[in-house]
Short mmCIF file of C-alpha atoms in Angstrom, two decimals:
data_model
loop_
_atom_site.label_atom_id
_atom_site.label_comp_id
_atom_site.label_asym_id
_atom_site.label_seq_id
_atom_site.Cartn_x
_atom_site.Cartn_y
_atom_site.Cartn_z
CA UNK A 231 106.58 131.43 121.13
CA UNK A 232 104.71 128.86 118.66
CA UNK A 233 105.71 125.92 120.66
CA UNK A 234 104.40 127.47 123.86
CA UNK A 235 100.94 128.13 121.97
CA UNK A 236 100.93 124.47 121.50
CA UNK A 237 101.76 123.43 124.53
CA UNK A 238 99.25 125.72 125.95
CA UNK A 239 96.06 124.50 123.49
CA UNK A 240 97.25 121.17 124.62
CA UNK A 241 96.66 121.70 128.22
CA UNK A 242 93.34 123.31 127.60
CA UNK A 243 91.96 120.60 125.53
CA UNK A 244 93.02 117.68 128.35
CA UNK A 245 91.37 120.37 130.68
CA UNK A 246 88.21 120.15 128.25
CA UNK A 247 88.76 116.02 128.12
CA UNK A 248 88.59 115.98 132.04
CA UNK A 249 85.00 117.91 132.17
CA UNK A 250 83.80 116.12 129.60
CA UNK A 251 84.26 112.45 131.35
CA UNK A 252 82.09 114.39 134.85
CA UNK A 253 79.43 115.31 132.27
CA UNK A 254 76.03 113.22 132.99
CA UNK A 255 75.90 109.97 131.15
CA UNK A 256 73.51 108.21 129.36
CA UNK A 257 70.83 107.74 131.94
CA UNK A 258 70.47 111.42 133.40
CA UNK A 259 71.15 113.44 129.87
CA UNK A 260 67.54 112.80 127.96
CA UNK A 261 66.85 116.57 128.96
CA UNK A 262 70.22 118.39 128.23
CA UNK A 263 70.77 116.48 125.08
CA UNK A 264 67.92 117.62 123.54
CA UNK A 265 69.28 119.86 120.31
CA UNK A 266 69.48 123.36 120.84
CA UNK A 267 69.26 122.80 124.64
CA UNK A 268 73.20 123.86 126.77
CA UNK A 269 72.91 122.11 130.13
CA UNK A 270 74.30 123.93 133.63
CA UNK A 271 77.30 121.81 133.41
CA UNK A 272 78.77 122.62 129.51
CA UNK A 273 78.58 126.02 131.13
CA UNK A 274 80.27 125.23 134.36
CA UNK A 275 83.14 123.17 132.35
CA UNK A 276 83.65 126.30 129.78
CA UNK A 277 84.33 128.36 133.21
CA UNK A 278 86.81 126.15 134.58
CA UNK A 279 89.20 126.76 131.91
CA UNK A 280 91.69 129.64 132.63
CA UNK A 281 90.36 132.60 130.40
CA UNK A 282 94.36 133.34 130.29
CA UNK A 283 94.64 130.52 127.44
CA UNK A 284 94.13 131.08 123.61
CA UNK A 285 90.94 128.49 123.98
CA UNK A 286 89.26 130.44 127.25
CA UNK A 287 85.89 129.63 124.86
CA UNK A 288 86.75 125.92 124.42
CA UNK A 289 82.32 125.65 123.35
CA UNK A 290 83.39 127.63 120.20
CA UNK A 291 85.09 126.88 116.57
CA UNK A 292 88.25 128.19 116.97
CA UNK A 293 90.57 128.33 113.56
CA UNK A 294 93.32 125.80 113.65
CA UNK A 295 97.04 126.95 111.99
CA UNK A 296 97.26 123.47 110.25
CA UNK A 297 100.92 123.94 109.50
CA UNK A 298 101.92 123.67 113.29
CA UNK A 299 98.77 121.69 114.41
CA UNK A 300 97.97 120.71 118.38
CA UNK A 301 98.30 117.27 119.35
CA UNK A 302 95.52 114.92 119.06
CA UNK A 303 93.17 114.81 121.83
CA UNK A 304 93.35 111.37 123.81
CA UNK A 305 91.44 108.72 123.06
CA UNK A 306 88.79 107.65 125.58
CA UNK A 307 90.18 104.62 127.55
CA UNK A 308 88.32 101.52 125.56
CA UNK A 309 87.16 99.07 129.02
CA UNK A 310 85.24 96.85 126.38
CA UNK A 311 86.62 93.01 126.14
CA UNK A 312 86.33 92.41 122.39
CA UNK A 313 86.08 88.39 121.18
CA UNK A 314 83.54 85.10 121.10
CA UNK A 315 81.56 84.80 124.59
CA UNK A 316 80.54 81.93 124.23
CA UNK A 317 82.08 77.88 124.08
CA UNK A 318 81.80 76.92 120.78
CA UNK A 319 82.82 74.15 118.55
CA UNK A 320 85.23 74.93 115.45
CA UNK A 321 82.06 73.62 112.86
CA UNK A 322 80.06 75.21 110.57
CA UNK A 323 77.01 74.15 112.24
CA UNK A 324 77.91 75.03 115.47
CA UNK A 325 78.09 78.75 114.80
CA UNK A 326 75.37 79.01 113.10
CA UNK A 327 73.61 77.43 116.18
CA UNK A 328 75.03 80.26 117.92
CA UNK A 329 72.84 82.62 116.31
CA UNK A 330 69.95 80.48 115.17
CA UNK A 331 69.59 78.90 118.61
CA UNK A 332 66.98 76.44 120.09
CA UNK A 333 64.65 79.64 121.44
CA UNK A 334 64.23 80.59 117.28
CA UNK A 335 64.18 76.94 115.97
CA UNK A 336 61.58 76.37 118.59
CA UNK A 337 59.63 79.54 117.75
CA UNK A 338 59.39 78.75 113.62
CA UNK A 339 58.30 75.33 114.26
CA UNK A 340 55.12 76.41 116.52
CA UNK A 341 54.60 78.88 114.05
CA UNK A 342 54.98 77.03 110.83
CA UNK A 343 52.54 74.39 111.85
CA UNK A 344 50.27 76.72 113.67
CA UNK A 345 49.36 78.47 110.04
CA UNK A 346 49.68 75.09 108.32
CA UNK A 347 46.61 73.58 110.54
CA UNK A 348 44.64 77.13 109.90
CA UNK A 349 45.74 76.86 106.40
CA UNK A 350 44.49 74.00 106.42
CA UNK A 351 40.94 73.75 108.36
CA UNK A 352 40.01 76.49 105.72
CA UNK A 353 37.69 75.38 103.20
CA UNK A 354 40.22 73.95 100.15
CA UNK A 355 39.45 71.55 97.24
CA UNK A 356 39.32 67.75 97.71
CA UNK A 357 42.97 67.23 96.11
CA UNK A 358 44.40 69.94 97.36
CA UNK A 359 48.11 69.15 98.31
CA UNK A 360 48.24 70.46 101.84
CA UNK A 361 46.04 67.33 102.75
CA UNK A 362 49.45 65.54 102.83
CA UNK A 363 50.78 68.21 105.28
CA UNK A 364 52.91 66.73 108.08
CA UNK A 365 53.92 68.81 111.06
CA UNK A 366 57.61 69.90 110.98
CA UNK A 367 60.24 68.92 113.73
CA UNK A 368 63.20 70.73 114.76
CA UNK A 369 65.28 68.28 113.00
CA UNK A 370 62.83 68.77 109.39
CA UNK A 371 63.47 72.81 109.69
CA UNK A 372 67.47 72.08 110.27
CA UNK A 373 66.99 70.28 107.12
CA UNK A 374 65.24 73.33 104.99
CA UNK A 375 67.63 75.64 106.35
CA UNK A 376 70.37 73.86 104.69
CA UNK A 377 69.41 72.98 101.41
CA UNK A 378 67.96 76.72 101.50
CA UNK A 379 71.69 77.34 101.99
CA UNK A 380 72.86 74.89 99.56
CA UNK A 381 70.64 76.56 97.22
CA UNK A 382 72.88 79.54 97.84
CA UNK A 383 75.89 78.05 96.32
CA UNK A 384 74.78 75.53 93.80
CA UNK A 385 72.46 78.39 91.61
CA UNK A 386 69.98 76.18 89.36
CA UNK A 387 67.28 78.64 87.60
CA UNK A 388 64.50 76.65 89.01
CA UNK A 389 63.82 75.30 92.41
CA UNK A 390 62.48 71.64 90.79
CA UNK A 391 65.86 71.53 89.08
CA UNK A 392 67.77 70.88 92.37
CA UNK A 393 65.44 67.49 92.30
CA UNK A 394 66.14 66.33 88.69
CA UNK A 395 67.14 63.30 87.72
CA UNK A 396 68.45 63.82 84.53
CA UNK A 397 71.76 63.56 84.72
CA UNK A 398 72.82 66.51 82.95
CA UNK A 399 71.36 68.76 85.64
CA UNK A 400 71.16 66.54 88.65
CA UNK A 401 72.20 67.08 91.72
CA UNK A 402 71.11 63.70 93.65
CA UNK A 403 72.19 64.85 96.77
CA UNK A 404 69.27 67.08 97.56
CA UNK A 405 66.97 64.19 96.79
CA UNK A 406 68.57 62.06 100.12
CA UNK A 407 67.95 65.08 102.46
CA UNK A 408 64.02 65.92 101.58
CA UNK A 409 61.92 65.28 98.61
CA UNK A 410 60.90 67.91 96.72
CA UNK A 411 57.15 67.88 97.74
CA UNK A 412 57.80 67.81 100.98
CA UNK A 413 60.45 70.78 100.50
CA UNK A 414 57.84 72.78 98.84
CA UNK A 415 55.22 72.16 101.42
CA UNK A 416 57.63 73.52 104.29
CA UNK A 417 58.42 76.80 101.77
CA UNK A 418 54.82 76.74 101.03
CA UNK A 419 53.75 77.09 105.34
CA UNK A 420 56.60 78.55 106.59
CA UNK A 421 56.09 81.20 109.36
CA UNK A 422 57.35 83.31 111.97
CA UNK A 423 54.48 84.94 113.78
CA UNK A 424 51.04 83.88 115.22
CA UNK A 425 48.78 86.14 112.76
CA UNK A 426 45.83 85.87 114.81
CA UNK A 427 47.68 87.49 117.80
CA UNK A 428 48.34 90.43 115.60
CA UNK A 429 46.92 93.91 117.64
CA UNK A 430 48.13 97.21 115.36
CA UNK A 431 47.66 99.28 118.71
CA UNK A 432 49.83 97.24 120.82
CA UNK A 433 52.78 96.37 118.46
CA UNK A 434 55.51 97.75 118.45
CA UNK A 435 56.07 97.02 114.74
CA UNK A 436 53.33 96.28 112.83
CA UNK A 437 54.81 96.78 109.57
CA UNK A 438 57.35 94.04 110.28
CA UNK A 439 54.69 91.64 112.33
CA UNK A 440 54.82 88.60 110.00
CA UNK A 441 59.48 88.42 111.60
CA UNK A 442 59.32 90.99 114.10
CA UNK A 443 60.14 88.44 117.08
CA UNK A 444 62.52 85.95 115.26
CA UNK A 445 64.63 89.02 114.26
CA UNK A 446 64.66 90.54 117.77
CA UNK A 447 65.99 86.69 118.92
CA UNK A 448 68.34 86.44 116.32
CA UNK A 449 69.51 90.21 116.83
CA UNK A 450 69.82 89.25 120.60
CA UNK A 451 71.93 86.18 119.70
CA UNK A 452 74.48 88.29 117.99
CA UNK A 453 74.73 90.83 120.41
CA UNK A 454 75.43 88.03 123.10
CA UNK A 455 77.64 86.28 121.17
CA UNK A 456 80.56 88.23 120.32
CA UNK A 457 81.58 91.43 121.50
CA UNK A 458 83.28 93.76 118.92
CA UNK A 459 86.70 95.86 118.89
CA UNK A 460 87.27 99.32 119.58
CA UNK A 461 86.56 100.24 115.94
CA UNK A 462 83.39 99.88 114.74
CA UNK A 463 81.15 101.64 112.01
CA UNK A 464 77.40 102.30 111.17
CA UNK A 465 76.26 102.77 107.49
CA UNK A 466 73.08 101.11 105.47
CA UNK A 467 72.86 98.00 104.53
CA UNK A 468 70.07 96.91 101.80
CA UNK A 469 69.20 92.79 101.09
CA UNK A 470 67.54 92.84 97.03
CA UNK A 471 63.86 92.18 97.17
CA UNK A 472 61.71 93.29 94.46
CA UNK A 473 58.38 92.15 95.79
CA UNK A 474 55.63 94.49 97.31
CA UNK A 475 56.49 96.20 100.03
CA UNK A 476 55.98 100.00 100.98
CA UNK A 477 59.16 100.68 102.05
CA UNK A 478 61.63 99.05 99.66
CA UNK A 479 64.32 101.49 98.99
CA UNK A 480 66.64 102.44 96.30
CA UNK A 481 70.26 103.05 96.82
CA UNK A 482 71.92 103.39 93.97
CA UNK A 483 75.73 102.90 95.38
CA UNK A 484 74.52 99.58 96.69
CA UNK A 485 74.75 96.69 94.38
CA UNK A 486 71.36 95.14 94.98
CA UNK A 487 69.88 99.01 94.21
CA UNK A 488 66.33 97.67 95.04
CA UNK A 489 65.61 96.27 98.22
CA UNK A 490 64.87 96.40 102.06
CA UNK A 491 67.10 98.75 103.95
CA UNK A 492 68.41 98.37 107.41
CA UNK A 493 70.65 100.26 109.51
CA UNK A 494 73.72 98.20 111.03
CA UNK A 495 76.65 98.47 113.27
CA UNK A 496 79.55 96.13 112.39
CA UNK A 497 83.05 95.64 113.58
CA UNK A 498 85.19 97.48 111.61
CA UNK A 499 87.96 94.54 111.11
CA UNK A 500 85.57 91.45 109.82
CA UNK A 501 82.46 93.15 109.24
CA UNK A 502 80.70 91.17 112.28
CA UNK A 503 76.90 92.50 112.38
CA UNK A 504 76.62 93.35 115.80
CA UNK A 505 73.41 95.34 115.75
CA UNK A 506 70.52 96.47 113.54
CA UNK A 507 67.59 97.68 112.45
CA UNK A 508 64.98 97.43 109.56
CA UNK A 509 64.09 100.47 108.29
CA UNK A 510 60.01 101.11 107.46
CA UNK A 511 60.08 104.39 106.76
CA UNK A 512 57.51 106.89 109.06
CA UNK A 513 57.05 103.45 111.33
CA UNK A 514 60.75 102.45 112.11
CA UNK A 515 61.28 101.24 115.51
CA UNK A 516 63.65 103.35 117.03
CA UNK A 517 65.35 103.24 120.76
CA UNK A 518 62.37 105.67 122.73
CA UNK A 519 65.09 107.28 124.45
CA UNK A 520 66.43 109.54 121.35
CA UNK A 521 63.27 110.45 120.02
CA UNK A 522 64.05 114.05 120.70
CA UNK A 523 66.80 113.79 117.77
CA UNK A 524 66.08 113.39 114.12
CA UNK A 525 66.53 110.00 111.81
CA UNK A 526 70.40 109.91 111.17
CA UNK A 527 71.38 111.26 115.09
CA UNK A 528 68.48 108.98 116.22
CA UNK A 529 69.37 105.55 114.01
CA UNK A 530 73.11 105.65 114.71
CA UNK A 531 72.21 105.93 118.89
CA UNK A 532 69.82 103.38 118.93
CA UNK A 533 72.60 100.99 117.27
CA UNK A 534 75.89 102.30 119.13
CA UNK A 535 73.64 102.47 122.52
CA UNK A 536 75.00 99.47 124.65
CA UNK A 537 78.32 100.43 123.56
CA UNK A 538 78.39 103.95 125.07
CA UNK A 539 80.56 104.72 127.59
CA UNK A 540 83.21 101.78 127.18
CA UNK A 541 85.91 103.71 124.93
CA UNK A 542 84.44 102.90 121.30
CA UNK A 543 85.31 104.80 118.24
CA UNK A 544 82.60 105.20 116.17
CA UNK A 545 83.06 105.44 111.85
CA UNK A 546 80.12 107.06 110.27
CA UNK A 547 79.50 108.71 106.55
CA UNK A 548 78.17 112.18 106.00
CA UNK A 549 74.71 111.04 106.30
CA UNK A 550 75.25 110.75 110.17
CA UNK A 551 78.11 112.82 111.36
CA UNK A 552 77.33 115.88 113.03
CA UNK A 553 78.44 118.21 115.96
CA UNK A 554 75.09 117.31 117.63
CA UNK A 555 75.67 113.60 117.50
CA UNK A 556 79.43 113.51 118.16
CA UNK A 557 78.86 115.91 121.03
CA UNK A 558 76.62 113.09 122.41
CA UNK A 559 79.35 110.33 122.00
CA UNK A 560 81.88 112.92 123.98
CA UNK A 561 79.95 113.16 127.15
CA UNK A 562 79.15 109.03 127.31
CA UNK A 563 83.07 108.53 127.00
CA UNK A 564 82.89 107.44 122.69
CA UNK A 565 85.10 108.39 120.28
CA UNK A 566 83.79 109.34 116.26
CA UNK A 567 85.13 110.16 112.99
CA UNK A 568 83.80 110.42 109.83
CA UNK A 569 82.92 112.50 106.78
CA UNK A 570 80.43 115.26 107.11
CA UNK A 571 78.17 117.50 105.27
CA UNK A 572 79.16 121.28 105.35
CA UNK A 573 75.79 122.37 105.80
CA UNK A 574 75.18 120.42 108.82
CA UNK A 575 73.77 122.40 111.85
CA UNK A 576 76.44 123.54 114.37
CA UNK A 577 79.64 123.56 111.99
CA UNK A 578 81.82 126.47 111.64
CA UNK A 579 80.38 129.39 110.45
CA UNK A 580 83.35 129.80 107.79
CA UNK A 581 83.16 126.11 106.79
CA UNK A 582 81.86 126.06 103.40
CA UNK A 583 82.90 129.71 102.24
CA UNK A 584 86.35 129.73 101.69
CA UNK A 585 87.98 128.45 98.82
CA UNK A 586 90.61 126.18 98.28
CA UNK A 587 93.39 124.76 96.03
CA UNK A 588 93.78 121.40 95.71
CA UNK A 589 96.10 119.89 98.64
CA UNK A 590 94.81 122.82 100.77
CA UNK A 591 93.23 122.31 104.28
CA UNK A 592 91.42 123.97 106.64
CA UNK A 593 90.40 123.50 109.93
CA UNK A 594 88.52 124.38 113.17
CA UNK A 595 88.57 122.98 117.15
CA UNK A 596 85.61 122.70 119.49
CA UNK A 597 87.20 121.34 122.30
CA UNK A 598 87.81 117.52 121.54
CA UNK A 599 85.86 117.68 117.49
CA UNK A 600 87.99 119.03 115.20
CA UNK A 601 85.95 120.12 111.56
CA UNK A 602 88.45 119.50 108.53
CA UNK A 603 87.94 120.41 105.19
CA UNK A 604 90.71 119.58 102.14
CA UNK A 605 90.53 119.85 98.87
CA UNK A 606 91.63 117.02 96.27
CA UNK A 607 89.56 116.69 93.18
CA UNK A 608 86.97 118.35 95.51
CA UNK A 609 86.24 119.32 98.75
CA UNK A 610 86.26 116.46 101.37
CA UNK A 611 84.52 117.44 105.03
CA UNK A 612 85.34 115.70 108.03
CA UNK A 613 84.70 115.41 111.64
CA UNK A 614 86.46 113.93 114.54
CA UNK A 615 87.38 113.22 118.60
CA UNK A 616 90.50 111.90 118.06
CA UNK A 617 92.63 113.57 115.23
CA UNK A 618 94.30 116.72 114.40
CA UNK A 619 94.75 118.37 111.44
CA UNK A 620 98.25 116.56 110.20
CA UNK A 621 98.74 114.89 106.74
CA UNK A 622 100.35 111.73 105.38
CA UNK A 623 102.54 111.65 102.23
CA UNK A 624 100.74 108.46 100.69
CA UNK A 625 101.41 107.24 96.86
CA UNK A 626 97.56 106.49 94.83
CA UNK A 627 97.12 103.76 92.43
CA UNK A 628 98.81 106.16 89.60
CA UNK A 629 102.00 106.17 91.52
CA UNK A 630 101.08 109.55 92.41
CA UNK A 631 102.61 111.32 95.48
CA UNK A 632 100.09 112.79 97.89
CA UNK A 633 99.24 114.34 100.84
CA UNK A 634 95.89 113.50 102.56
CA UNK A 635 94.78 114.23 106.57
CA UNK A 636 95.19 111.45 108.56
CA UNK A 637 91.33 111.79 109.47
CA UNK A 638 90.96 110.90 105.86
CA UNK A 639 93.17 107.52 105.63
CA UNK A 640 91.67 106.19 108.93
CA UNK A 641 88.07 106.77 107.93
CA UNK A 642 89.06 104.78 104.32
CA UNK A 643 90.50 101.98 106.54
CA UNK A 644 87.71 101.72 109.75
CA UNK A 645 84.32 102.76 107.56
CA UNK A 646 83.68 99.31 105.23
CA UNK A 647 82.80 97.16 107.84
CA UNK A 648 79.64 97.27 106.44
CA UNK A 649 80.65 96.49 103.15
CA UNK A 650 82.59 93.70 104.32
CA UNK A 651 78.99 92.41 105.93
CA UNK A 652 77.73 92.53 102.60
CA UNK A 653 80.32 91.33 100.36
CA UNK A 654 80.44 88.14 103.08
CA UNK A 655 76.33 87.14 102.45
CA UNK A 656 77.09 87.84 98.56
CA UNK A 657 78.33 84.25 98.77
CA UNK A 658 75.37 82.63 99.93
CA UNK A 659 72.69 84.47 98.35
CA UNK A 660 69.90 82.64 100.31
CA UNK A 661 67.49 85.21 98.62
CA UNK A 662 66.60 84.05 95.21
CA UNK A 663 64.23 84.26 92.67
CA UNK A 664 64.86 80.12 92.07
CA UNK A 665 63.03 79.00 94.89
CA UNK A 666 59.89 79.20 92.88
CA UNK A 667 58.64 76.41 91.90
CA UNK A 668 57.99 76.86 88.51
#
């Protein structure tokens, strides 16, 4: 009798997986997927399933008996083609080309000495430095760029040190690439936008005016480049800058604590940074599309977007899951997984209120999301498209025997792609407090 329950929920929920792919997509669901809003269709899939089965209400949490558990319900078919799309030399310089391409180089230069010459024409003293400005070339800014990258690895507390010539301290090569006045001048003018074509009305960031198009180029660079594999993850990413700003953040989990935050989608494997976007508080520059859903639904969309409907499984923390959000993913064809908050809107009623021991678990099914809860040292929520509610025996650091949801293990081994991001531009800190010049 159990294993014909099982067999039964299994049907249903490949009944509910079939629905779900003839649900609209992306371009005709702005008005359904509006929160608190049930479109004609989730009603006309619930009545398609036989009201004979134990899930005749597939729309609804329905408890799961985690000791004889349902299959898994299929993942979507992933139809993306994952890998470099672009010829490319095996050289440093050549992939970073990739990304800082002619269209950027081309677009500093202009800039650079476009505010150098109004920098300039302004009324200055008679020995003022910038006198001996010279406009840069392509070749001059390739130049900066690496020495500001050289900077990265050989750390000297001041900038003037990197032009020493005491030989204690010297490093001589830096010397045969610029000179140090010359170095200082390019630092000094370097720019990214035209400031006197600045409108606030017309922007559409004008906190972020002074990089907003050399980011969008260099953003559209690495989403043309490479194309990422089925598992990817969205979390917050935050480069240290202590300077004035009104939006710096501070994260304490992050290592840099103080700086500007931005939300990012990498590949889950390498930690690629496929997409992102700077965050500037009330002003942050969202896809239009999802303004309907609030800041964590609305950030993670705007990333994952060009992704939809190819098969991806999405990692998020408990900042972003949510029934509302992974609903979304369902009907444009994307898996998800992730921790959760138990308070979020739309969980199971029961969620939160029943206790637990420790190794317990709990769970409920809405059609393809399944809402875990298990308790180890405490409670650990999580939501998902693609598992069920089995454990893994798995030995900790202590040599202790243990087992933990398979939900759980997969979101430890698919969510630090972001971390990996990070820990990869840790060793080439390009942002540095020894580029002053004094």
């Amino acid at each position: 009798m159990a294993s014909s329950s099982r067999h039964l929920t299994a049907e249903a929920l490949m009944q509910l997986e079939d629905s779900d792919l003839d649900m609209p997509s992306l371009e005709d669901s702005s008005d359904s997927d509006a929160p608190g809003n049930l479109s004609s269709d989730s009603e006309s899939d619930s009545d398609s399933i036989s009201s004979d089965t134990e899930v005749s209400d597939a729309r609804v949490w329905c408890p799961v008996n985690t000791t004889r558990a349902p299959p898994p319900p299929p993942r979507f078919p992933f139809t993306g083609e994952p890998g470099l799309k672009v010829a490319c030399e095996h050289c440093p310089l050549a992939y970073l080309q990739l990304f800082f391409s002619d269209a950027v180089i081309d677009k500093i230069v202009v800039e650079t000495n476009r505010y150098a010459a109004q920098e300039i024409a302004a009324p200055r003293r008679p020995l003022s430095r910038t006198r001996m400005w010279e406009p840069i070339t392509k070749e001059d800014l390739w130049r900066f760029l690496g020495l500001i990258i050289l900077q990265g690895v050989v750390g000297k507390p001041l900038q003037k040190w990197y032009w020493s010539t005491n030989k204690v301290i010297a490093t001589p090569f830096f010397g045969t690439v610029m000179s140090e006045y010359r170095f200082g001048l390019i630092m000094k003018f370097l720019h990214f936008a035209d400031n006197t074509a600045f409108d606030e009305s017309t922007h559409p960031a004008p906190k972020l005016k002074k990089i907003w198009e050399v980011h969008q180029l260099v953003m559209e660079n690495f989403r043309n480049t490479y194309v990422p594999q089925r598992d990817i993850s969205v979390d917050e990413s935050l480069m240290a800058f202590k300077g004035r700003l009104s939006w710096i953040q501070y994260i304490a989990s992050k290592r840099a604590r103080f700086g500007v935050k931005s939300y990012t989608l990498c590949e889950s494997a390498t930690g690629y940074i496929w997409n992102s976007v700077l965050y500037t508080g009330k002003g942050t520059q969202f896809n239009p599309a999802f303004s309907n859903y609030g800041l964590a639904t609305s950030s993670v969309l705007s990333l994952v977007e060009p992704l939809l409907n190819k098969g991806y499984c999405l990692t998020t923390d408990n900042f972003y899951s949510s029934p509302e959000l992974f609903e979304f993913l369902i009907r444009n064809k994307t898996d998800a997984y992730g921790t959760v908050r138990p308070n979020r809107r739309e969980m199971p009623t029961a969620f939160a209120k029943q206790k637990l021991k420790s190794g317990d678990i709990v769970a409920w099914q809405k059609g393809k999301m399944l809402a875990l809860r298990w308790r180890d040292k405490r409670d650990v929520c999580a939501l998902s498209t693609v598992h069920d509610a089995s454990s893994v025996t798995t030995r900790t650091r202590g040599g202790k025997v243990l087992d933990k949801p398979q939900v759980i293990l997969d979101y430890n081994h698919t969510m630090g792609g972001v971390d990996r991001a990070d820990q990869a531009m840790t060793y080439y800190p390009a942002v540095r407090k020894q580029q002053k010049n004094h």
